[in-house]
Coordinates of C-alpha atoms in Angstrom, one line a residue:
Chain H
X114 CA -18.9 6.4 -34.2
X115 CA -18.4 2.9 -33.6
X116 CA -17.9 1.8 -30.3
X117 CA -17.9 -1.9 -31.0
X118 CA -17.7 -3.6 -35.0
X119 CA -18.5 -7.9 -35.0
X120 CA -16.7 -9.2 -37.4
X121 CA -17.9 -12.8 -39.2
X122 CA -17.8 -13.9 -35.1
X123 CA -18.2 -17.9 -35.3
X124 CA -18.3 -19.6 -31.6
X125 CA -18.8 -22.7 -30.4
X126 CA -20.4 -24.3 -27.0
X127 CA -20.3 -28.0 -25.5
X128 CA -18.4 -28.5 -29.5
X129 CA -21.9 -26.8 -31.4
X130 CA -21.1 -23.8 -33.0
X131 CA -23.7 -22.2 -31.0
X132 CA -23.0 -18.7 -33.7
X133 CA -21.7 -18.6 -37.0
X134 CA -21.5 -16.0 -39.3
X135 CA -22.4 -12.9 -37.2
X136 CA -21.6 -9.3 -38.3
X137 CA -22.7 -5.7 -36.8
X138 CA -21.4 -3.1 -35.9
X139 CA -23.1 -0.7 -32.9
X140 CA -22.2 3.0 -33.0
X141 CA -22.3 5.1 -29.6
X142 CA -25.6 5.9 -27.7
X143 CA -27.2 3.1 -29.6
X144 CA -30.1 0.9 -27.9
X145 CA -30.1 -2.3 -28.7
X146 CA -31.7 -5.6 -27.8
X147 CA -30.6 -9.6 -28.8
X148 CA -33.3 -11.2 -29.2
X149 CA -34.6 -15.4 -29.7
X150 CA -35.5 -19.0 -28.5
X151 CA -33.7 -20.1 -25.6
X152 CA -30.7 -21.3 -27.5
X153 CA -30.9 -19.4 -30.2
X154 CA -26.9 -18.0 -29.0
X155 CA -27.9 -15.0 -27.2
X156 CA -26.4 -15.0 -24.5
X157 CA -23.2 -16.7 -25.7
X158 CA -22.7 -13.3 -28.3
X159 CA -23.0 -11.5 -25.0
X160 CA -20.8 -13.2 -22.9
X161 CA -18.1 -13.3 -26.2
X162 CA -18.3 -9.9 -26.6
X163 CA -17.3 -9.7 -22.6
X164 CA -14.6 -12.3 -22.5
X165 CA -15.5 -15.0 -20.6
X166 CA -16.2 -16.8 -24.0
X167 CA -13.5 -17.3 -26.2
X168 CA -14.4 -17.3 -30.3
X169 CA -13.6 -19.8 -32.6
X170 CA -13.1 -17.1 -35.3
X171 CA -13.6 -13.8 -36.5
X172 CA -13.5 -10.1 -34.7
X173 CA -14.6 -7.9 -32.4
X174 CA -13.3 -4.5 -32.0
X175 CA -14.3 -2.4 -29.0
X176 CA -13.1 1.5 -29.6
X177 CA -13.9 1.4 -26.0
X178 CA -11.6 1.3 -23.3
X179 CA -12.5 -1.1 -20.7
X180 CA -12.9 1.1 -17.6
X181 CA -16.0 2.6 -19.9
X182 CA -17.7 -0.4 -20.2
X183 CA -19.8 -2.5 -17.4
X184 CA -21.4 -5.6 -17.7
X185 CA -24.4 -6.8 -15.9
X186 CA -25.2 -11.1 -16.5
X187 CA -28.9 -12.7 -16.3
X188 CA -28.2 -14.5 -12.6
X189 CA -26.2 -12.6 -9.9
X190 CA -25.7 -14.3 -7.2
X191 CA -22.4 -16.8 -6.7
X192 CA -23.6 -17.9 -2.6
X193 CA -27.1 -17.2 -0.3
X194 CA -24.6 -17.2 2.7
X195 CA -21.7 -15.2 0.7
X196 CA -20.4 -12.2 3.9
X197 CA -20.9 -8.8 2.1
X198 CA -22.9 -5.9 2.2
X199 CA -24.7 -4.5 -0.7
X200 CA -22.3 -1.3 -0.7
X201 CA -19.2 -3.7 -0.7
X202 CA -20.7 -5.7 -3.9
X203 CA -21.7 -1.8 -5.4
X204 CA -18.1 -0.7 -4.8
X205 CA -16.4 -3.6 -7.1
X206 CA -17.6 -2.1 -10.1
X207 CA -14.8 0.6 -9.8
X208 CA -12.5 -1.8 -10.4
X209 CA -10.2 -0.1 -12.9
X210 CA -7.4 -1.7 -15.0
X211 CA -3.8 -2.1 -13.8
X212 CA -4.8 0.9 -11.7
X213 CA -4.3 -0.4 -7.8
X214 CA -7.6 -0.4 -6.9
X215 CA -8.3 1.6 -3.8
X216 CA -11.8 3.5 -3.6
X217 CA -11.5 7.7 -3.6
X218 CA -13.7 10.0 -2.7
X219 CA -15.2 10.3 -6.2
X220 CA -15.9 6.8 -6.3
X221 CA -17.6 7.2 -2.3
X222 CA -19.8 10.3 -4.5
X223 CA -20.8 8.6 -7.4
X224 CA -21.8 5.4 -4.6
X225 CA -24.4 8.5 -2.9
X226 CA -25.2 9.0 -6.6
X227 CA -25.6 5.4 -7.6
X228 CA -27.7 5.3 -4.4
X229 CA -29.6 8.1 -5.1
X230 CA -31.1 6.8 -7.8
X231 CA -31.5 3.3 -8.1
X232 CA -34.1 3.7 -4.4
X233 CA -31.3 1.8 -2.6
X234 CA -30.0 3.3 0.6
X235 CA -32.3 1.3 2.7
X236 CA -30.6 -1.8 2.2
X237 CA -27.0 -0.8 1.2
X238 CA -25.3 -2.4 4.8
X239 CA -27.6 -5.1 4.6
X240 CA -25.6 -8.8 3.7
X241 CA -26.4 -9.5 0.1
X242 CA -28.1 -12.5 0.5
X243 CA -30.6 -11.0 2.8
X244 CA -31.8 -9.8 0.0
X245 CA -35.1 -10.1 -2.0
X246 CA -34.6 -10.6 -6.1
X247 CA -35.5 -7.7 -7.4
X248 CA -33.3 -6.0 -4.3
X249 CA -30.3 -7.8 -5.9
X250 CA -30.8 -6.9 -9.0
X251 CA -31.0 -2.9 -8.3
X252 CA -27.3 -3.6 -6.6
X253 CA -25.9 -5.4 -9.4
X254 CA -27.3 -2.7 -11.3
X255 CA -25.8 -1.0 -9.0
X256 CA -22.2 -2.3 -9.3
X257 CA -22.6 -1.9 -13.8
X258 CA -23.4 2.1 -13.0
X259 CA -20.9 3.0 -10.0
X260 CA -18.0 3.4 -12.9
X261 CA -20.7 5.5 -15.5
X262 CA -19.6 3.4 -18.1
X263 CA -20.4 4.3 -21.5
X264 CA -21.6 1.5 -22.5
X265 CA -23.4 -1.1 -20.5
X266 CA -23.8 -4.9 -21.9
X267 CA -26.2 -6.8 -19.7
X268 CA -27.3 -10.4 -20.2
X269 CA -31.2 -11.1 -19.6
X270 CA -30.7 -8.7 -16.5
X271 CA -34.3 -9.1 -15.4
X272 CA -35.9 -12.5 -16.2
X273 CA -37.6 -14.3 -13.5
X274 CA -38.2 -10.4 -11.7
X275 CA -41.9 -9.0 -10.5
X276 CA -43.3 -7.2 -13.4
X277 CA -43.4 -4.1 -11.6
X278 CA -39.8 -3.9 -10.9
X279 CA -38.5 -4.6 -14.0
X280 CA -40.7 -2.2 -15.7
X281 CA -39.6 0.2 -13.6
X282 CA -35.0 -0.7 -14.2
X283 CA -36.8 -0.7 -18.2
X284 CA -37.5 3.0 -17.6
X285 CA -34.1 3.4 -15.8
X286 CA -32.4 2.4 -19.0
X287 CA -34.7 4.0 -21.1
X288 CA -33.7 6.8 -19.3
X289 CA -30.0 6.3 -19.5
X290 CA -30.1 5.9 -22.7
X291 CA -31.5 9.0 -23.2
X292 CA -29.8 11.0 -21.2
X293 CA -26.4 9.8 -20.7
X294 CA -26.4 8.6 -23.8
X295 CA -24.9 5.7 -23.3
X296 CA -25.0 3.0 -25.3
X297 CA -27.2 -0.3 -24.6
X298 CA -26.3 -3.9 -25.7
X299 CA -29.1 -5.7 -23.7
X300 CA -29.7 -9.5 -24.5
X301 CA -33.7 -9.9 -24.0
X302 CA -37.5 -12.1 -24.4
X303 CA -39.3 -8.9 -22.9
X304 CA -39.0 -6.5 -26.3
X305 CA -43.2 -5.3 -24.6
X306 CA -41.4 -3.7 -21.8
X307 CA -39.6 -1.9 -23.9
X308 CA -41.4 1.4 -24.8
X309 CA -38.3 3.8 -27.0
X310 CA -38.5 3.5 -30.7
X311 CA -35.2 4.3 -31.9
X312 CA -34.3 0.6 -30.0
X313 CA -32.3 -1.3 -32.9
X314 CA -33.7 -5.5 -32.5
X315 CA -31.0 -8.2 -33.7
X316 CA -32.7 -11.8 -33.6
X317 CA -30.8 -14.4 -33.2
X318 CA -31.0 -17.7 -34.5
X319 CA -27.4 -19.6 -34.7
X320 CA -27.0 -16.2 -37.6
X321 CA -28.7 -12.6 -37.6
X322 CA -32.4 -13.5 -38.7
X323 CA -33.1 -10.2 -38.2
X324 CA -31.3 -5.9 -37.8
X325 CA -33.2 -2.6 -38.2
X326 CA -35.9 -0.8 -35.6
X327 CA -38.0 -2.0 -32.6
X328 CA -41.1 -0.6 -34.4
X329 CA -40.5 -3.4 -37.6
X330 CA -39.5 -6.4 -36.2
X331 CA -43.2 -5.5 -34.0
X332 CA -44.7 -5.6 -37.0
X333 CA -43.6 -8.9 -38.7
X334 CA -43.9 -10.3 -35.1
Chain U
X229 CA 3.0 -25.0 36.3
X230 CA 2.6 -20.5 36.1
X231 CA 1.8 -19.8 32.5
X232 CA 3.9 -16.3 32.5
X233 CA 7.3 -18.1 33.2
X234 CA 7.0 -20.5 30.5
X235 CA 7.6 -16.7 28.9
X236 CA 11.4 -17.6 29.6
X237 CA 11.7 -20.3 28.0
X238 CA 13.7 -19.9 24.4
X239 CA 11.1 -22.6 22.8
X240 CA 7.6 -20.5 23.7
X241 CA 8.8 -17.5 23.0
X242 CA 9.8 -19.1 19.3
X243 CA 6.5 -20.7 19.2
X244 CA 4.2 -18.2 20.2
X245 CA 5.8 -15.8 17.7
X246 CA 5.6 -18.5 14.8
X247 CA 1.8 -19.8 15.9
X248 CA 1.1 -16.0 16.0
X249 CA 2.4 -14.5 12.5
X250 CA 1.2 -18.0 11.0
X251 CA -2.4 -18.8 12.5
X252 CA -2.9 -14.7 11.4
X253 CA -1.9 -15.1 7.8
X254 CA -3.3 -18.3 7.4
X255 CA -6.8 -17.1 8.6
X256 CA -6.8 -13.8 6.0
X257 CA -5.7 -16.2 3.5
X258 CA -8.1 -18.4 4.4
X259 CA -11.1 -16.0 4.4
X260 CA -10.6 -16.3 0.8
X261 CA -10.5 -20.0 0.0
X262 CA -13.2 -20.9 2.1
X263 CA -15.4 -19.3 0.5
X264 CA -14.4 -20.1 -3.0
X265 CA -14.9 -22.8 -1.5
X266 CA -11.0 -24.3 -1.9
X267 CA -11.3 -25.2 1.8
X268 CA -9.2 -28.7 1.7
X269 CA -6.0 -26.7 -0.1
X270 CA -4.7 -26.4 3.1
X271 CA -5.2 -30.1 3.8
X272 CA -4.0 -31.3 0.9
X273 CA -0.3 -28.7 0.6
X274 CA -1.0 -30.5 4.2
X275 CA 0.1 -33.9 2.7
X276 CA 2.8 -32.4 0.5
X277 CA 4.6 -31.3 2.9
X278 CA 4.9 -34.6 4.7
X279 CA 5.9 -36.2 1.5
X280 CA 8.1 -33.6 1.4
X281 CA 9.6 -33.8 5.2
X282 CA 10.0 -37.6 4.9
X283 CA 12.4 -36.4 0.8
X284 CA 14.2 -34.2 3.0
X285 CA 15.2 -36.5 5.8
X286 CA 15.1 -39.3 3.4
X287 CA 17.7 -36.9 1.9
X288 CA 19.2 -35.3 4.9
X289 CA 18.9 -31.9 3.7
X290 CA 16.4 -28.9 5.5
X291 CA 13.7 -29.7 6.0
X292 CA 12.5 -26.1 4.1
X293 CA 14.6 -26.4 1.4
X294 CA 12.8 -29.4 -0.4
X295 CA 8.6 -28.2 1.4
X296 CA 9.0 -24.6 -0.2
X297 CA 9.5 -25.7 -3.3
X298 CA 7.2 -29.1 -3.6
X299 CA 4.8 -27.5 -1.4
X300 CA 4.5 -23.8 -4.2
X301 CA 4.9 -26.2 -7.4
X302 CA 1.7 -28.7 -5.4
X303 CA -0.5 -25.3 -5.7
X304 CA -0.4 -24.1 -8.7
X305 CA -0.1 -27.7 -10.1
X306 CA -4.0 -27.5 -7.9
X307 CA -5.3 -23.8 -9.3
X308 CA -3.8 -24.8 -12.7
X309 CA -5.2 -28.1 -13.5
X310 CA -8.7 -27.0 -12.1
X311 CA -8.7 -23.9 -14.3
X312 CA -7.8 -26.0 -17.1
X313 CA -9.5 -29.3 -17.3
X314 CA -12.2 -27.7 -15.5
X315 CA -12.1 -30.3 -12.6
X316 CA -13.3 -29.1 -9.2
X317 CA -10.4 -27.9 -6.5
X318 CA -12.2 -31.0 -4.4
X319 CA -11.4 -33.5 -7.0
X320 CA -7.8 -32.3 -7.6
X321 CA -6.9 -31.6 -4.3
X322 CA -8.3 -35.2 -3.4
X323 CA -6.1 -36.2 -5.8
X324 CA -2.6 -34.7 -5.3
X325 CA -3.4 -34.6 -1.4
X326 CA -3.8 -39.4 -1.9
X327 CA -0.6 -39.2 -4.3
X328 CA 1.4 -36.8 -2.3
X329 CA 0.6 -39.4 1.4
X330 CA 1.8 -41.8 -0.6
X331 CA 4.9 -40.6 -1.6
X332 CA 5.4 -39.9 1.7
X333 CA 4.2 -43.7 3.5
X334 CA 6.7 -45.2 1.3
X335 CA 9.6 -43.3 1.4
X336 CA 9.6 -43.5 5.8
X337 CA 9.1 -47.2 4.7
X338 CA 12.3 -47.1 2.3
X339 CA 13.8 -45.2 5.7
X340 CA 15.5 -46.6 8.7
X341 CA 14.6 -45.3 11.7
X342 CA 12.3 -42.5 11.5
X343 CA 8.8 -43.3 13.7
X344 CA 8.8 -40.4 15.7
X345 CA 9.4 -37.8 13.3
X346 CA 6.8 -39.1 10.9
X347 CA 4.6 -38.1 14.6
X348 CA 5.2 -34.8 15.1
X349 CA 5.7 -34.1 11.0
X350 CA 1.7 -35.7 11.3
X351 CA 0.5 -33.7 14.6
X352 CA 3.5 -31.1 15.2
X353 CA 5.2 -29.8 17.8
X354 CA 6.4 -26.8 19.8
X355 CA 10.0 -28.2 19.6
X356 CA 9.8 -27.4 16.2
X357 CA 10.8 -24.4 15.4
X358 CA 14.2 -22.4 15.5
X359 CA 14.9 -18.5 14.9
X360 CA 14.4 -19.0 11.6
X361 CA 11.3 -20.1 11.3
X362 CA 10.7 -17.2 13.8
X363 CA 11.8 -14.4 11.2
X364 CA 10.9 -16.5 8.1
X365 CA 7.2 -16.4 9.4
X366 CA 7.5 -13.1 10.3
X367 CA 9.0 -12.1 7.5
X368 CA 5.8 -14.0 5.7
X369 CA 3.6 -12.2 7.6
X370 CA 3.9 -8.3 7.0
X371 CA 5.0 -8.7 3.0
X372 CA 1.3 -10.9 3.0
X373 CA -0.4 -7.9 4.9
X374 CA 1.0 -5.5 2.1
X375 CA 0.1 -7.2 -0.4
X376 CA -3.9 -7.9 1.0
X377 CA -4.3 -4.3 1.5
X378 CA -2.7 -3.8 -1.4
X379 CA -4.9 -6.3 -3.7
X380 CA -7.5 -5.8 -0.6
X381 CA -10.6 -4.7 -3.2
X382 CA -9.4 -6.5 -6.3
X383 CA -9.3 -9.4 -3.9
X384 CA -12.5 -9.4 -2.9
X385 CA -14.1 -8.8 -6.4
X386 CA -12.9 -12.0 -7.5
X387 CA -13.6 -14.5 -4.2
X388 CA -17.2 -12.9 -5.0
X389 CA -17.9 -13.0 -8.4
X390 CA -14.9 -14.1 -10.7
X391 CA -16.7 -13.5 -14.2
X392 CA -17.4 -10.0 -13.4
X393 CA -13.9 -9.3 -12.0
X394 CA -12.5 -10.6 -15.7
X395 CA -14.8 -8.4 -17.8
X396 CA -13.0 -5.6 -15.8
X397 CA -9.5 -6.3 -17.5
X398 CA -9.1 -8.2 -14.1
X399 CA -6.5 -11.2 -14.4
X400 CA -8.2 -13.7 -12.4
X401 CA -5.2 -15.9 -13.2
X402 CA -2.4 -14.3 -11.9
X403 CA -4.3 -13.2 -7.9
X404 CA -5.5 -17.3 -8.1
X405 CA -1.6 -18.0 -8.3
X406 CA -1.2 -15.4 -5.9
X407 CA -3.3 -17.4 -3.1
X408 CA -1.8 -20.2 -3.6
X409 CA 1.6 -18.8 -3.4
X410 CA 0.7 -17.6 0.1
X411 CA -1.6 -21.1 1.1
X412 CA 1.9 -23.1 0.2
X413 CA 4.0 -20.7 2.1
X414 CA 1.9 -20.5 4.9
X415 CA 1.4 -24.3 4.8
X416 CA 5.2 -25.1 5.3
X417 CA 6.0 -22.8 7.5
X418 CA 2.3 -24.0 10.0
X419 CA 2.8 -27.6 9.0
X420 CA 5.9 -28.1 11.8
X421 CA 4.0 -26.0 14.8
X422 CA 0.4 -27.6 13.5
X423 CA 0.8 -30.9 11.9
X424 CA 0.9 -31.7 8.1
X425 CA -2.6 -33.2 9.5
X426 CA -4.0 -30.4 11.3
X427 CA -2.5 -27.5 9.4
X428 CA -5.6 -27.1 7.0
X429 CA -7.4 -26.6 10.3
X430 CA -5.6 -23.1 11.2
X431 CA -7.0 -22.0 7.2
X432 CA -10.2 -22.8 7.4
X433 CA -12.1 -23.0 11.4
X434 CA -11.5 -18.9 11.7
X435 CA -13.2 -18.3 8.9
X436 CA -16.1 -20.8 9.5
X437 CA -16.4 -19.4 12.8
X438 CA -16.3 -15.4 11.8
X439 CA -18.3 -16.4 8.3
X440 CA -21.5 -17.1 10.8
X441 CA -20.4 -13.1 12.8
X442 CA -20.7 -11.0 9.7
X443 CA -22.3 -9.6 7.0
X444 CA -19.9 -8.4 6.0
X445 CA -16.7 -8.6 4.2
X446 CA -14.3 -6.9 6.0
X447 CA -15.4 -8.5 9.4
X448 CA -14.7 -11.7 8.6
X449 CA -11.0 -11.1 7.5
X450 CA -11.1 -8.9 10.9
X451 CA -12.7 -11.4 13.3
X452 CA -11.3 -14.0 11.2
X453 CA -7.4 -12.7 12.3
X454 CA -8.7 -12.2 16.0
X455 CA -10.0 -15.7 16.9
X456 CA -6.9 -16.9 14.5
X457 CA -4.3 -16.0 17.2
X458 CA -6.9 -15.9 20.3
X459 CA -7.4 -19.9 19.0
X460 CA -4.1 -20.0 19.6
X461 CA -2.6 -18.3 21.6
X462 CA -5.4 -20.1 24.0
X463 CA -4.6 -23.8 22.3
X464 CA -1.0 -23.5 22.4
X465 CA -1.4 -22.6 26.6
X466 CA -3.5 -25.2 26.7
X467 CA -0.8 -27.6 25.4
X468 CA 1.9 -27.1 27.3
X469 CA 0.0 -26.5 31.0
X470 CA -1.8 -30.8 29.5
X471 CA 1.4 -31.4 28.1
X472 CA -1.0 -32.2 24.8
X473 CA 0.4 -31.8 21.2
X474 CA 0.1 -28.0 20.1
X475 CA -2.3 -28.8 16.2
X476 CA -4.6 -30.7 18.9
X477 CA -5.7 -28.5 21.1
X478 CA -5.5 -25.6 18.7
X479 CA -8.3 -27.4 17.1
X480 CA -9.6 -28.6 19.8
X481 CA -10.4 -24.2 21.1
X482 CA -11.6 -24.2 17.5
X483 CA -14.3 -26.3 17.8
X484 CA -15.5 -25.6 21.1
X485 CA -15.8 -22.1 19.4
X486 CA -17.3 -23.1 16.5
X487 CA -20.1 -24.9 18.7
X488 CA -20.2 -21.4 20.9
X489 CA -21.3 -19.5 17.8
X490 CA -23.8 -21.7 16.4
X491 CA -25.5 -22.4 19.5
X492 CA -26.0 -18.6 19.4
X493 CA -27.2 -17.7 16.1
X494 CA -29.3 -20.6 17.0
X495 CA -30.1 -18.9 20.2
X496 CA -30.5 -15.8 18.1
X497 CA -33.0 -17.7 14.8

């Protein structure tokens, strides 16, 4: 079943066309990596899909409820001095559209599960600005996962992180995709770290240059 | 002077009730404004409040009738221009506040017999509060506390990461206008007690001080409210005893507490 359809999409950035004639659809449980050079439009496409960037033309059809979709951006730290604990930030991932956002017992249970999954229990009560880059990105992944999304959209989520942490977090995404059948759409340039064989690669350079299996893409590059 | 005997005076009772209610509201909305880097909005709206008060006197209308709509419109405009044009909040506030101050000064110059009132408007007076102000302040405080509790998690989400909140389907614009509306009402109600030039301190100082003492957002909200009410009471008592302007006395207490907390943090480091 198709959970996302992009039809004839065109978007601009600072007055220049960033993407044009973009057509693809995503099936439930697919793991998709958007790749391309800097400025190829990966981030713009992700931001357009999640509603942070306006499209000029075309259609984006999401066949999934908003509360089942989570987004993780590249650099989430708004302000190092911001007084918020890691726990407070993870809990904001619970926000539900059109529902008053009181946290329920189930939400707190999910929080405990996320702490175990991401191994973050030791620092959830610390101020977010006092954590290392790797710890912080785990917290942000926790915020994205706490609502148990069916679709996870990530924009270069682990760039700038230590190689071991990056590897560990990619393994976690593999697991979520395989075991929970979570659909993953991720802008990245770390394809070497992805060991899954059934990953679909979409290469962008203003338009789609390649759309196929990761093994074929690696063979060509 | 016996401080407790002061409480027998109705004008003191009015100033205390109004002040505590407004300081509480200003502090909890101030947390959001400080963290979203909209600290100067209180100052900008204070200037608009000054212009609206001069207009009210010139037109012989009740001050609140003119101030409330004008300050709310100004707050919405600041938020709208900042959002639509992508201007930073500070630029828009600077434009609106200097424009409003100019209007106020021109109206003052064109209207006779204004000088005493102008001083009171700018620097505040404990005699300015009426019983209807007390009722309005208490109603506003109760309404604000209810709104704050109902939308607390969402307001925090928007304050921390507006973009993420947007991807969750939260109407960021709606909450920004809600924050503007509350700020405008706090400014209008507080400006005659604190003065149009000093009302922003009620919004900014508690948040800045609390931020130095806590690691959590919830902690900052609670501490801000406590600091605000305590500083207000201490400041107003100093102003009674030493016969000093209310607003300035409260700001002096804030500055002293800010210095103490800064020093405390330096020692801890």
